[in-house]
Amino acid sequence: MLGVTPALVTQMENGKSAVSPERLSEIAEACMCLNEPSVSTLAGMASEREAAWWEEYRGVLVAAPIDLAEIEGHARRLRSFTIGFIPGLLQTAAYATAVFAKGYTPLADHEVARRVNFRLRRQRIVRSGDTPYLALIHEAALRIQYGGHAVLREQLESLIEDAELPGVSLRVVPFDTADFPGPSENLAYAEGPVPELDTVQADSSHGSHIFDSPAQLAGYRAIFGRIEAVALEESESRDYIRSIMKEMNDRYA
């Protein structure tokens, strides 16, 4: 129906061949996709000509962090929930270095530095205030000492400062929350220009996983709604982080 070879379709799907807005419209028509807002939004993305910053890292880093940066770059709003570590969008350089250095697969120092640099560049999207960001952080992530107590103390201080940034909302889920909904994975939810383009990224021991089907998105929206319902409010969260810092100062004085 498109008048092209299956090989070209595969190249378009894998991002190896450009897709023009006109071609995208032809594909939508062939697939009987009648969702005009979604097709128009995709056409706008297809017409972007300027290479994004993350393209510099293709072939240098694995695909997962690059895919996540691209998802974040097109998002209208970002949310995350982390239980095992501070969210990447709010990590300090020292904390990120410790996380990468202590990973399951050992990395050379230059590889760690490259990943840290990429993570810090990702942070610009929320530190600029252009993309609203809600960080839901479980207390466990606030206490696990990647790199030792000095690195964690610096990280917690940075979190309190970041919580004051325009567009950044930080809320803590304490250990003693009675109705914790219980997701065990670290989650990132990117709201697209239209709901059909929302995307969820989940970390596990087996790597990064992307979810974007309507049923999956509905489930994760419900999960985030339940987490937000039990999380402390912003001011309470900042006070809670300060109380953890005080405990650390008393313990390691």
JSON list of C-alpha atoms in Angstrom, two decimals:
[
{"chain": "A", "resi": 1, "resn": "MET", "atom": "CA", "xyz": [0.00, 0.00, 0.00]},
{"chain": "A", "resi": 2, "resn": "LEU", "atom": "CA", "xyz": [2.94, 2.35, 0.63]},
{"chain": "A", "resi": 3, "resn": "GLY", "atom": "CA", "xyz": [4.76, 1.32, -2.52]},
{"chain": "A", "resi": 4, "resn": "VAL", "atom": "CA", "xyz": [8.01, 0.62, -0.66]},
{"chain": "A", "resi": 5, "resn": "THR", "atom": "CA", "xyz": [9.94, -2.53, 0.24]},
{"chain": "A", "resi": 6, "resn": "PRO", "atom": "CA", "xyz": [9.56, -4.28, 3.60]},
{"chain": "A", "resi": 7, "resn": "ALA", "atom": "CA", "xyz": [13.25, -3.53, 4.18]},
{"chain": "A", "resi": 8, "resn": "LEU", "atom": "CA", "xyz": [12.59, 0.22, 4.02]},
{"chain": "A", "resi": 9, "resn": "VAL", "atom": "CA", "xyz": [9.72, -0.11, 6.48]},
{"chain": "A", "resi": 10, "resn": "THR", "atom": "CA", "xyz": [12.07, -1.95, 8.86]},
{"chain": "A", "resi": 11, "resn": "GLN", "atom": "CA", "xyz": [14.64, 0.83, 8.49]},
{"chain": "A", "resi": 12, "resn": "MET", "atom": "CA", "xyz": [12.00, 3.43, 9.33]},
{"chain": "A", "resi": 13, "resn": "GLU", "atom": "CA", "xyz": [10.90, 1.45, 12.38]},
{"chain": "A", "resi": 14, "resn": "ASN", "atom": "CA", "xyz": [14.49, 1.14, 13.58]},
{"chain": "A", "resi": 15, "resn": "GLY", "atom": "CA", "xyz": [15.22, 4.84, 13.05]},
{"chain": "A", "resi": 16, "resn": "LYS", "atom": "CA", "xyz": [17.74, 4.19, 10.30]},
{"chain": "A", "resi": 17, "resn": "SER", "atom": "CA", "xyz": [15.66, 5.88, 7.61]},
{"chain": "A", "resi": 18, "resn": "ALA", "atom": "CA", "xyz": [14.02, 9.29, 7.98]},
{"chain": "A", "resi": 19, "resn": "VAL", "atom": "CA", "xyz": [10.23, 9.53, 7.92]},
{"chain": "A", "resi": 20, "resn": "SER", "atom": "CA", "xyz": [8.74, 12.65, 6.39]},
{"chain": "A", "resi": 21, "resn": "PRO", "atom": "CA", "xyz": [5.41, 14.08, 7.61]},
{"chain": "A", "resi": 22, "resn": "GLU", "atom": "CA", "xyz": [3.92, 13.10, 4.24]},
{"chain": "A", "resi": 23, "resn": "ARG", "atom": "CA", "xyz": [5.14, 9.52, 4.57]},
{"chain": "A", "resi": 24, "resn": "LEU", "atom": "CA", "xyz": [3.84, 9.39, 8.13]},
{"chain": "A", "resi": 25, "resn": "SER", "atom": "CA", "xyz": [0.38, 10.44, 6.93]},
{"chain": "A", "resi": 26, "resn": "GLU", "atom": "CA", "xyz": [0.49, 7.68, 4.31]},
{"chain": "A", "resi": 27, "resn": "ILE", "atom": "CA", "xyz": [1.40, 5.13, 6.98]},
{"chain": "A", "resi": 28, "resn": "ALA", "atom": "CA", "xyz": [-1.42, 6.33, 9.25]},
{"chain": "A", "resi": 29, "resn": "GLU", "atom": "CA", "xyz": [-3.90, 6.08, 6.40]},
{"chain": "A", "resi": 30, "resn": "ALA", "atom": "CA", "xyz": [-2.69, 2.58, 5.48]},
{"chain": "A", "resi": 31, "resn": "CYS", "atom": "CA", "xyz": [-3.06, 1.52, 9.13]},
{"chain": "A", "resi": 32, "resn": "MET", "atom": "CA", "xyz": [-6.53, 3.15, 9.30]},
{"chain": "A", "resi": 33, "resn": "CYS", "atom": "CA", "xyz": [-5.37, 5.36, 12.17]},
{"chain": "A", "resi": 34, "resn": "LEU", "atom": "CA", "xyz": [-8.01, 8.06, 12.51]},
{"chain": "A", "resi": 35, "resn": "ASN", "atom": "CA", "xyz": [-6.52, 9.80, 15.57]},
{"chain": "A", "resi": 36, "resn": "GLU", "atom": "CA", "xyz": [-5.70, 13.13, 13.94]},
{"chain": "A", "resi": 37, "resn": "PRO", "atom": "CA", "xyz": [-4.16, 14.82, 17.04]},
{"chain": "A", "resi": 38, "resn": "SER", "atom": "CA", "xyz": [-1.77, 11.91, 17.50]},
{"chain": "A", "resi": 39, "resn": "VAL", "atom": "CA", "xyz": [-0.82, 11.76, 13.82]},
{"chain": "A", "resi": 40, "resn": "SER", "atom": "CA", "xyz": [-0.31, 15.53, 13.67]},
{"chain": "A", "resi": 41, "resn": "THR", "atom": "CA", "xyz": [1.93, 15.45, 16.74]},
{"chain": "A", "resi": 42, "resn": "LEU", "atom": "CA", "xyz": [4.01, 12.63, 15.27]},
{"chain": "A", "resi": 43, "resn": "ALA", "atom": "CA", "xyz": [4.25, 14.54, 11.99]},
{"chain": "A", "resi": 44, "resn": "GLY", "atom": "CA", "xyz": [5.62, 17.54, 13.87]},
{"chain": "A", "resi": 45, "resn": "MET", "atom": "CA", "xyz": [8.24, 15.33, 15.52]},
{"chain": "A", "resi": 46, "resn": "ALA", "atom": "CA", "xyz": [9.13, 13.82, 12.13]},
{"chain": "A", "resi": 47, "resn": "SER", "atom": "CA", "xyz": [9.69, 17.28, 10.66]},
{"chain": "A", "resi": 48, "resn": "GLU", "atom": "CA", "xyz": [12.31, 18.24, 13.26]},
{"chain": "A", "resi": 49, "resn": "ARG", "atom": "CA", "xyz": [15.55, 18.81, 11.41]},
{"chain": "A", "resi": 50, "resn": "GLU", "atom": "CA", "xyz": [17.96, 19.91, 14.13]},
{"chain": "A", "resi": 51, "resn": "ALA", "atom": "CA", "xyz": [19.88, 17.04, 15.70]},
{"chain": "A", "resi": 52, "resn": "ALA", "atom": "CA", "xyz": [19.21, 16.72, 19.44]},
{"chain": "A", "resi": 53, "resn": "TRP", "atom": "CA", "xyz": [22.08, 16.68, 21.92]},
{"chain": "A", "resi": 54, "resn": "TRP", "atom": "CA", "xyz": [21.65, 13.00, 22.73]},
{"chain": "A", "resi": 55, "resn": "GLU", "atom": "CA", "xyz": [22.49, 12.04, 19.14]},
{"chain": "A", "resi": 56, "resn": "GLU", "atom": "CA", "xyz": [26.14, 12.74, 19.99]},
{"chain": "A", "resi": 57, "resn": "TYR", "atom": "CA", "xyz": [26.09, 9.64, 22.18]},
{"chain": "A", "resi": 58, "resn": "ARG", "atom": "CA", "xyz": [24.69, 7.14, 19.67]},
{"chain": "A", "resi": 59, "resn": "GLY", "atom": "CA", "xyz": [27.23, 4.41, 19.14]},
{"chain": "A", "resi": 60, "resn": "VAL", "atom": "CA", "xyz": [29.03, 5.57, 22.28]},
{"chain": "A", "resi": 61, "resn": "LEU", "atom": "CA", "xyz": [26.50, 4.60, 24.95]},
{"chain": "A", "resi": 62, "resn": "VAL", "atom": "CA", "xyz": [24.01, 1.75, 25.03]},
{"chain": "A", "resi": 63, "resn": "ALA", "atom": "CA", "xyz": [20.57, 2.57, 23.64]},
{"chain": "A", "resi": 64, "resn": "ALA", "atom": "CA", "xyz": [18.56, 2.66, 26.90]},
{"chain": "A", "resi": 65, "resn": "PRO", "atom": "CA", "xyz": [19.76, 6.00, 28.35]},
{"chain": "A", "resi": 66, "resn": "ILE", "atom": "CA", "xyz": [19.63, 7.64, 24.91]},
{"chain": "A", "resi": 67, "resn": "ASP", "atom": "CA", "xyz": [16.06, 6.45, 24.39]},
{"chain": "A", "resi": 68, "resn": "LEU", "atom": "CA", "xyz": [15.13, 7.81, 27.83]},
{"chain": "A", "resi": 69, "resn": "ALA", "atom": "CA", "xyz": [16.68, 11.20, 27.05]},
{"chain": "A", "resi": 70, "resn": "GLU", "atom": "CA", "xyz": [14.72, 11.36, 23.79]},
{"chain": "A", "resi": 71, "resn": "ILE", "atom": "CA", "xyz": [11.48, 10.47, 25.58]},
{"chain": "A", "resi": 72, "resn": "GLU", "atom": "CA", "xyz": [12.16, 13.17, 28.18]},
{"chain": "A", "resi": 73, "resn": "GLY", "atom": "CA", "xyz": [13.03, 15.67, 25.46]},
{"chain": "A", "resi": 74, "resn": "HIS", "atom": "CA", "xyz": [9.57, 15.36, 23.88]},
{"chain": "A", "resi": 75, "resn": "ALA", "atom": "CA", "xyz": [7.63, 15.17, 27.16]},
{"chain": "A", "resi": 76, "resn": "ARG", "atom": "CA", "xyz": [5.23, 17.82, 28.38]},
{"chain": "A", "resi": 77, "resn": "ARG", "atom": "CA", "xyz": [5.53, 16.66, 32.00]},
{"chain": "A", "resi": 78, "resn": "LEU", "atom": "CA", "xyz": [7.73, 14.14, 33.83]},
{"chain": "A", "resi": 79, "resn": "ARG", "atom": "CA", "xyz": [7.09, 11.99, 36.88]},
{"chain": "A", "resi": 80, "resn": "SER", "atom": "CA", "xyz": [9.30, 9.40, 38.53]},
{"chain": "A", "resi": 81, "resn": "PHE", "atom": "CA", "xyz": [9.20, 7.02, 41.44]},
{"chain": "A", "resi": 82, "resn": "THR", "atom": "CA", "xyz": [12.42, 5.57, 42.82]},
{"chain": "A", "resi": 83, "resn": "ILE", "atom": "CA", "xyz": [12.92, 3.15, 45.67]},
{"chain": "A", "resi": 84, "resn": "GLY", "atom": "CA", "xyz": [16.55, 2.07, 45.26]},
{"chain": "A", "resi": 85, "resn": "PHE", "atom": "CA", "xyz": [18.32, 5.34, 44.46]},
{"chain": "A", "resi": 86, "resn": "ILE", "atom": "CA", "xyz": [17.84, 9.08, 44.01]},
{"chain": "A", "resi": 87, "resn": "PRO", "atom": "CA", "xyz": [16.26, 9.75, 40.59]},
{"chain": "A", "resi": 88, "resn": "GLY", "atom": "CA", "xyz": [18.83, 10.31, 37.85]},
{"chain": "A", "resi": 89, "resn": "LEU", "atom": "CA", "xyz": [17.41, 13.73, 37.01]},
{"chain": "A", "resi": 90, "resn": "LEU", "atom": "CA", "xyz": [18.38, 14.96, 40.50]},
{"chain": "A", "resi": 91, "resn": "GLN", "atom": "CA", "xyz": [21.64, 13.10, 41.17]},
{"chain": "A", "resi": 92, "resn": "THR", "atom": "CA", "xyz": [24.86, 14.93, 42.01]},
{"chain": "A", "resi": 93, "resn": "ALA", "atom": "CA", "xyz": [28.00, 14.08, 40.03]},
{"chain": "A", "resi": 94, "resn": "ALA", "atom": "CA", "xyz": [29.56, 12.28, 43.01]},
{"chain": "A", "resi": 95, "resn": "TYR", "atom": "CA", "xyz": [26.41, 10.25, 43.71]},
{"chain": "A", "resi": 96, "resn": "ALA", "atom": "CA", "xyz": [25.97, 9.31, 40.04]},
{"chain": "A", "resi": 97, "resn": "THR", "atom": "CA", "xyz": [29.62, 8.26, 39.86]},
{"chain": "A", "resi": 98, "resn": "ALA", "atom": "CA", "xyz": [29.13, 5.98, 42.87]},
{"chain": "A", "resi": 99, "resn": "VAL", "atom": "CA", "xyz": [25.98, 4.46, 41.37]},
{"chain": "A", "resi": 100, "resn": "PHE", "atom": "CA", "xyz": [27.67, 3.64, 38.07]},
{"chain": "A", "resi": 101, "resn": "ALA", "atom": "CA", "xyz": [30.91, 2.47, 39.70]},
{"chain": "A", "resi": 102, "resn": "LYS", "atom": "CA", "xyz": [29.05, 0.00, 41.93]},
{"chain": "A", "resi": 103, "resn": "GLY", "atom": "CA", "xyz": [26.83, -1.41, 39.18]},
{"chain": "A", "resi": 104, "resn": "TYR", "atom": "CA", "xyz": [26.34, -5.12, 38.57]},
{"chain": "A", "resi": 105, "resn": "THR", "atom": "CA", "xyz": [28.62, -4.94, 35.52]},
{"chain": "A", "resi": 106, "resn": "PRO", "atom": "CA", "xyz": [32.00, -3.33, 36.35]},
{"chain": "A", "resi": 107, "resn": "LEU", "atom": "CA", "xyz": [32.82, -0.29, 34.18]},
{"chain": "A", "resi": 108, "resn": "ALA", "atom": "CA", "xyz": [36.15, 1.33, 33.37]},
{"chain": "A", "resi": 109, "resn": "ASP", "atom": "CA", "xyz": [36.69, 4.80, 34.82]},
{"chain": "A", "resi": 110, "resn": "HIS", "atom": "CA", "xyz": [36.26, 6.51, 31.43]},
{"chain": "A", "resi": 111, "resn": "GLU", "atom": "CA", "xyz": [32.97, 4.67, 30.89]},
{"chain": "A", "resi": 112, "resn": "VAL", "atom": "CA", "xyz": [31.71, 5.79, 34.28]},
{"chain": "A", "resi": 113, "resn": "ALA", "atom": "CA", "xyz": [32.69, 9.38, 33.49]},
{"chain": "A", "resi": 114, "resn": "ARG", "atom": "CA", "xyz": [30.89, 9.23, 30.14]},
{"chain": "A", "resi": 115, "resn": "ARG", "atom": "CA", "xyz": [27.67, 7.97, 31.73]},
{"chain": "A", "resi": 116, "resn": "VAL", "atom": "CA", "xyz": [27.84, 10.57, 34.48]},
{"chain": "A", "resi": 117, "resn": "ASN", "atom": "CA", "xyz": [28.31, 13.34, 31.92]},
{"chain": "A", "resi": 118, "resn": "PHE", "atom": "CA", "xyz": [25.29, 12.08, 29.97]},
{"chain": "A", "resi": 119, "resn": "ARG", "atom": "CA", "xyz": [23.17, 11.94, 33.13]},
{"chain": "A", "resi": 120, "resn": "LEU", "atom": "CA", "xyz": [24.10, 15.48, 34.11]},
{"chain": "A", "resi": 121, "resn": "ARG", "atom": "CA", "xyz": [23.17, 16.74, 30.63]},
{"chain": "A", "resi": 122, "resn": "ARG", "atom": "CA", "xyz": [19.80, 15.03, 30.95]},
{"chain": "A", "resi": 123, "resn": "GLN", "atom": "CA", "xyz": [19.15, 17.09, 34.08]},
{"chain": "A", "resi": 124, "resn": "ARG", "atom": "CA", "xyz": [19.07, 20.36, 32.16]},
{"chain": "A", "resi": 125, "resn": "ILE", "atom": "CA", "xyz": [15.52, 19.66, 31.02]},
{"chain": "A", "resi": 126, "resn": "VAL", "atom": "CA", "xyz": [14.16, 19.91, 34.57]},
{"chain": "A", "resi": 127, "resn": "ARG", "atom": "CA", "xyz": [16.67, 22.39, 36.00]},
{"chain": "A", "resi": 128, "resn": "SER", "atom": "CA", "xyz": [15.70, 24.85, 33.25]},
{"chain": "A", "resi": 129, "resn": "GLY", "atom": "CA", "xyz": [12.10, 24.81, 34.49]},
{"chain": "A", "resi": 130, "resn": "ASP", "atom": "CA", "xyz": [10.81, 24.16, 30.96]},
{"chain": "A", "resi": 131, "resn": "THR", "atom": "CA", "xyz": [9.41, 20.71, 31.77]},
{"chain": "A", "resi": 132, "resn": "PRO", "atom": "CA", "xyz": [7.47, 20.24, 35.04]},
{"chain": "A", "resi": 133, "resn": "TYR", "atom": "CA", "xyz": [8.87, 17.36, 37.08]},
{"chain": "A", "resi": 134, "resn": "LEU", "atom": "CA", "xyz": [7.41, 15.43, 40.02]},
{"chain": "A", "resi": 135, "resn": "ALA", "atom": "CA", "xyz": [9.93, 13.22, 41.86]},
{"chain": "A", "resi": 136, "resn": "LEU", "atom": "CA", "xyz": [8.39, 10.68, 44.22]},
{"chain": "A", "resi": 137, "resn": "ILE", "atom": "CA", "xyz": [11.19, 9.21, 46.34]},
{"chain": "A", "resi": 138, "resn": "HIS", "atom": "CA", "xyz": [10.87, 6.33, 48.78]},
{"chain": "A", "resi": 139, "resn": "GLU", "atom": "CA", "xyz": [12.70, 6.75, 52.08]},
{"chain": "A", "resi": 140, "resn": "ALA", "atom": "CA", "xyz": [14.89, 3.75, 51.22]},
{"chain": "A", "resi": 141, "resn": "ALA", "atom": "CA", "xyz": [16.45, 5.76, 48.40]},
{"chain": "A", "resi": 142, "resn": "LEU", "atom": "CA", "xyz": [17.23, 8.57, 50.83]},
{"chain": "A", "resi": 143, "resn": "ARG", "atom": "CA", "xyz": [19.16, 6.25, 53.14]},
{"chain": "A", "resi": 144, "resn": "ILE", "atom": "CA", "xyz": [21.12, 3.91, 50.86]},
{"chain": "A", "resi": 145, "resn": "GLN", "atom": "CA", "xyz": [24.71, 5.16, 50.96]},
{"chain": "A", "resi": 146, "resn": "TYR", "atom": "CA", "xyz": [26.15, 4.98, 47.48]},
{"chain": "A", "resi": 147, "resn": "GLY", "atom": "CA", "xyz": [29.70, 6.22, 47.87]},
{"chain": "A", "resi": 148, "resn": "GLY", "atom": "CA", "xyz": [29.45, 6.60, 51.65]},
{"chain": "A", "resi": 149, "resn": "HIS", "atom": "CA", "xyz": [27.78, 9.01, 54.05]},
{"chain": "A", "resi": 150, "resn": "ALA", "atom": "CA", "xyz": [29.60, 12.13, 52.80]},
{"chain": "A", "resi": 151, "resn": "VAL", "atom": "CA", "xyz": [28.37, 11.57, 49.23]},
{"chain": "A", "resi": 152, "resn": "LEU", "atom": "CA", "xyz": [24.85, 10.92, 50.49]},
{"chain": "A", "resi": 153, "resn": "ARG", "atom": "CA", "xyz": [24.86, 14.01, 52.69]},
{"chain": "A", "resi": 154, "resn": "GLU", "atom": "CA", "xyz": [25.86, 16.16, 49.73]},
{"chain": "A", "resi": 155, "resn": "GLN", "atom": "CA", "xyz": [23.14, 14.50, 47.67]},
{"chain": "A", "resi": 156, "resn": "LEU", "atom": "CA", "xyz": [20.45, 15.17, 50.26]},
{"chain": "A", "resi": 157, "resn": "GLU", "atom": "CA", "xyz": [21.51, 18.80, 50.52]},
{"chain": "A", "resi": 158, "resn": "SER", "atom": "CA", "xyz": [21.27, 19.06, 46.74]},
{"chain": "A", "resi": 159, "resn": "LEU", "atom": "CA", "xyz": [17.78, 17.53, 46.83]},
{"chain": "A", "resi": 160, "resn": "ILE", "atom": "CA", "xyz": [16.54, 20.22, 49.21]},
{"chain": "A", "resi": 161, "resn": "GLU", "atom": "CA", "xyz": [17.94, 22.90, 46.91]},
{"chain": "A", "resi": 162, "resn": "ASP", "atom": "CA", "xyz": [16.43, 21.25, 43.82]},
{"chain": "A", "resi": 163, "resn": "ALA", "atom": "CA", "xyz": [13.04, 21.09, 45.51]},
{"chain": "A", "resi": 164, "resn": "GLU", "atom": "CA", "xyz": [12.98, 24.90, 45.40]},
{"chain": "A", "resi": 165, "resn": "LEU", "atom": "CA", "xyz": [13.54, 25.06, 41.64]},
{"chain": "A", "resi": 166, "resn": "PRO", "atom": "CA", "xyz": [10.64, 26.28, 39.46]},
{"chain": "A", "resi": 167, "resn": "GLY", "atom": "CA", "xyz": [8.76, 23.34, 38.04]},
{"chain": "A", "resi": 168, "resn": "VAL", "atom": "CA", "xyz": [10.30, 20.76, 40.37]},
{"chain": "A", "resi": 169, "resn": "SER", "atom": "CA", "xyz": [8.13, 19.02, 42.96]},
{"chain": "A", "resi": 170, "resn": "LEU", "atom": "CA", "xyz": [9.77, 16.56, 45.36]},
{"chain": "A", "resi": 171, "resn": "ARG", "atom": "CA", "xyz": [7.69, 14.31, 47.61]},
{"chain": "A", "resi": 172, "resn": "VAL", "atom": "CA", "xyz": [8.86, 11.57, 49.97]},
{"chain": "A", "resi": 173, "resn": "VAL", "atom": "CA", "xyz": [7.19, 8.23, 50.69]},
{"chain": "A", "resi": 174, "resn": "PRO", "atom": "CA", "xyz": [8.23, 7.31, 54.28]},
{"chain": "A", "resi": 175, "resn": "PHE", "atom": "CA", "xyz": [8.85, 3.78, 55.54]},
{"chain": "A", "resi": 176, "resn": "ASP", "atom": "CA", "xyz": [5.86, 4.00, 57.90]},
{"chain": "A", "resi": 177, "resn": "THR", "atom": "CA", "xyz": [3.33, 4.68, 55.14]},
{"chain": "A", "resi": 178, "resn": "ALA", "atom": "CA", "xyz": [0.51, 2.26, 55.87]},
{"chain": "A", "resi": 179, "resn": "ASP", "atom": "CA", "xyz": [-1.04, 2.18, 52.38]},
{"chain": "A", "resi": 180, "resn": "PHE", "atom": "CA", "xyz": [2.07, 2.02, 50.21]},
{"chain": "A", "resi": 181, "resn": "PRO", "atom": "CA", "xyz": [0.93, 0.62, 46.82]},
{"chain": "A", "resi": 182, "resn": "GLY", "atom": "CA", "xyz": [4.07, -1.50, 46.54]},
{"chain": "A", "resi": 183, "resn": "PRO", "atom": "CA", "xyz": [5.75, -1.21, 43.11]},
{"chain": "A", "resi": 184, "resn": "SER", "atom": "CA", "xyz": [9.26, -2.63, 43.48]},
{"chain": "A", "resi": 185, "resn": "GLU", "atom": "CA", "xyz": [10.76, -1.14, 40.31]},
{"chain": "A", "resi": 186, "resn": "ASN", "atom": "CA", "xyz": [12.01, 2.38, 39.66]},
{"chain": "A", "resi": 187, "resn": "LEU", "atom": "CA", "xyz": [9.63, 4.13, 37.27]},
{"chain": "A", "resi": 188, "resn": "ALA", "atom": "CA", "xyz": [9.75, 7.15, 34.97]},
{"chain": "A", "resi": 189, "resn": "TYR", "atom": "CA", "xyz": [6.52, 8.42, 33.40]},
{"chain": "A", "resi": 190, "resn": "ALA", "atom": "CA", "xyz": [6.77, 10.88, 30.50]},
{"chain": "A", "resi": 191, "resn": "GLU", "atom": "CA", "xyz": [3.56, 12.59, 29.44]},
{"chain": "A", "resi": 192, "resn": "GLY", "atom": "CA", "xyz": [3.63, 13.12, 25.69]},
{"chain": "A", "resi": 193, "resn": "PRO", "atom": "CA", "xyz": [2.11, 16.00, 23.73]},
{"chain": "A", "resi": 194, "resn": "VAL", "atom": "CA", "xyz": [-1.01, 13.80, 23.49]},
{"chain": "A", "resi": 195, "resn": "PRO", "atom": "CA", "xyz": [-1.97, 10.96, 25.89]},
{"chain": "A", "resi": 196, "resn": "GLU", "atom": "CA", "xyz": [-1.39, 8.34, 23.20]},
{"chain": "A", "resi": 197, "resn": "LEU", "atom": "CA", "xyz": [2.31, 9.25, 23.24]},
{"chain": "A", "resi": 198, "resn": "ASP", "atom": "CA", "xyz": [2.79, 8.82, 26.99]},
{"chain": "A", "resi": 199, "resn": "THR", "atom": "CA", "xyz": [5.65, 6.47, 27.82]},
{"chain": "A", "resi": 200, "resn": "VAL", "atom": "CA", "xyz": [6.77, 4.58, 30.92]},
{"chain": "A", "resi": 201, "resn": "GLN", "atom": "CA", "xyz": [10.33, 3.43, 31.53]},
{"chain": "A", "resi": 202, "resn": "ALA", "atom": "CA", "xyz": [11.02, 0.85, 34.24]},
{"chain": "A", "resi": 203, "resn": "ASP", "atom": "CA", "xyz": [14.39, -0.31, 35.58]},
{"chain": "A", "resi": 204, "resn": "SER", "atom": "CA", "xyz": [14.98, -3.90, 36.63]},
{"chain": "A", "resi": 205, "resn": "SER", "atom": "CA", "xyz": [17.91, -6.24, 37.17]},
{"chain": "A", "resi": 206, "resn": "HIS", "atom": "CA", "xyz": [17.53, -7.25, 33.53]},
{"chain": "A", "resi": 207, "resn": "GLY", "atom": "CA", "xyz": [17.78, -3.73, 32.16]},
{"chain": "A", "resi": 208, "resn": "SER", "atom": "CA", "xyz": [15.48, -0.94, 31.04]},
{"chain": "A", "resi": 209, "resn": "HIS", "atom": "CA", "xyz": [11.96, -1.62, 29.78]},
{"chain": "A", "resi": 210, "resn": "ILE", "atom": "CA", "xyz": [9.63, 0.70, 27.84]},
{"chain": "A", "resi": 211, "resn": "PHE", "atom": "CA", "xyz": [5.84, 0.50, 28.07]},
{"chain": "A", "resi": 212, "resn": "ASP", "atom": "CA", "xyz": [3.41, 2.48, 25.93]},
{"chain": "A", "resi": 213, "resn": "SER", "atom": "CA", "xyz": [0.31, 0.39, 25.22]},
{"chain": "A", "resi": 214, "resn": "PRO", "atom": "CA", "xyz": [-3.01, 1.89, 26.38]},
{"chain": "A", "resi": 215, "resn": "ALA", "atom": "CA", "xyz": [-3.56, -0.88, 28.95]},
{"chain": "A", "resi": 216, "resn": "GLN", "atom": "CA", "xyz": [-0.05, -0.55, 30.36]},
{"chain": "A", "resi": 217, "resn": "LEU", "atom": "CA", "xyz": [-0.28, 3.24, 30.57]},
{"chain": "A", "resi": 218, "resn": "ALA", "atom": "CA", "xyz": [-3.62, 3.03, 32.37]},
{"chain": "A", "resi": 219, "resn": "GLY", "atom": "CA", "xyz": [-2.09, 0.69, 34.92]},
{"chain": "A", "resi": 220, "resn": "TYR", "atom": "CA", "xyz": [0.91, 2.92, 35.55]},
{"chain": "A", "resi": 221, "resn": "ARG", "atom": "CA", "xyz": [-1.27, 6.04, 35.79]},
{"chain": "A", "resi": 222, "resn": "ALA", "atom": "CA", "xyz": [-3.17, 4.26, 38.56]},
{"chain": "A", "resi": 223, "resn": "ILE", "atom": "CA", "xyz": [0.08, 3.29, 40.30]},
{"chain": "A", "resi": 224, "resn": "PHE", "atom": "CA", "xyz": [1.37, 6.86, 40.24]},
{"chain": "A", "resi": 225, "resn": "GLY", "atom": "CA", "xyz": [-1.97, 8.13, 41.48]},
{"chain": "A", "resi": 226, "resn": "ARG", "atom": "CA", "xyz": [-1.79, 5.79, 44.48]},
{"chain": "A", "resi": 227, "resn": "ILE", "atom": "CA", "xyz": [1.81, 6.76, 45.26]},
{"chain": "A", "resi": 228, "resn": "GLU", "atom": "CA", "xyz": [1.00, 10.47, 45.09]},
{"chain": "A", "resi": 229, "resn": "ALA", "atom": "CA", "xyz": [-1.94, 9.90, 47.44]},
{"chain": "A", "resi": 230, "resn": "VAL", "atom": "CA", "xyz": [0.32, 8.54, 50.22]},
{"chain": "A", "resi": 231, "resn": "ALA", "atom": "CA", "xyz": [3.41, 10.70, 49.67]},
{"chain": "A", "resi": 232, "resn": "LEU", "atom": "CA", "xyz": [4.22, 13.59, 52.00]},
{"chain": "A", "resi": 233, "resn": "GLU", "atom": "CA", "xyz": [3.51, 17.08, 50.76]},
{"chain": "A", "resi": 234, "resn": "GLU", "atom": "CA", "xyz": [6.41, 19.16, 49.46]},
{"chain": "A", "resi": 235, "resn": "SER", "atom": "CA", "xyz": [7.18, 21.11, 52.65]},
{"chain": "A", "resi": 236, "resn": "GLU", "atom": "CA", "xyz": [6.83, 17.98, 54.78]},
{"chain": "A", "resi": 237, "resn": "SER", "atom": "CA", "xyz": [9.15, 16.14, 52.39]},
{"chain": "A", "resi": 238, "resn": "ARG", "atom": "CA", "xyz": [11.87, 18.79, 52.72]},
{"chain": "A", "resi": 239, "resn": "ASP", "atom": "CA", "xyz": [11.58, 18.61, 56.50]},
{"chain": "A", "resi": 240, "resn": "TYR", "atom": "CA", "xyz": [11.77, 14.82, 56.35]},
{"chain": "A", "resi": 241, "resn": "ILE", "atom": "CA", "xyz": [14.98, 14.95, 54.32]},
{"chain": "A", "resi": 242, "resn": "ARG", "atom": "CA", "xyz": [16.44, 17.42, 56.82]},
{"chain": "A", "resi": 243, "resn": "SER", "atom": "CA", "xyz": [15.59, 15.01, 59.66]},
{"chain": "A", "resi": 244, "resn": "ILE", "atom": "CA", "xyz": [17.47, 12.21, 57.88]},
{"chain": "A", "resi": 245, "resn": "MET", "atom": "CA", "xyz": [20.44, 14.54, 57.42]},
{"chain": "A", "resi": 246, "resn": "LYS", "atom": "CA", "xyz": [20.37, 15.37, 61.14]},
{"chain": "A", "resi": 247, "resn": "GLU", "atom": "CA", "xyz": [20.43, 11.66, 61.97]},
{"chain": "A", "resi": 248, "resn": "MET", "atom": "CA", "xyz": [23.43, 11.24, 59.71]},
{"chain": "A", "resi": 249, "resn": "ASN", "atom": "CA", "xyz": [25.24, 14.20, 61.23]},
{"chain": "A", "resi": 250, "resn": "ASP", "atom": "CA", "xyz": [24.65, 12.84, 64.75]},
{"chain": "A", "resi": 251, "resn": "ARG", "atom": "CA", "xyz": [25.79, 9.37, 63.73]},
{"chain": "A", "resi": 252, "resn": "TYR", "atom": "CA", "xyz": [28.91, 10.35, 61.82]},
{"chain": "A", "resi": 253, "resn": "ALA", "atom": "CA", "xyz": [29.94, 13.43, 63.82]}
]
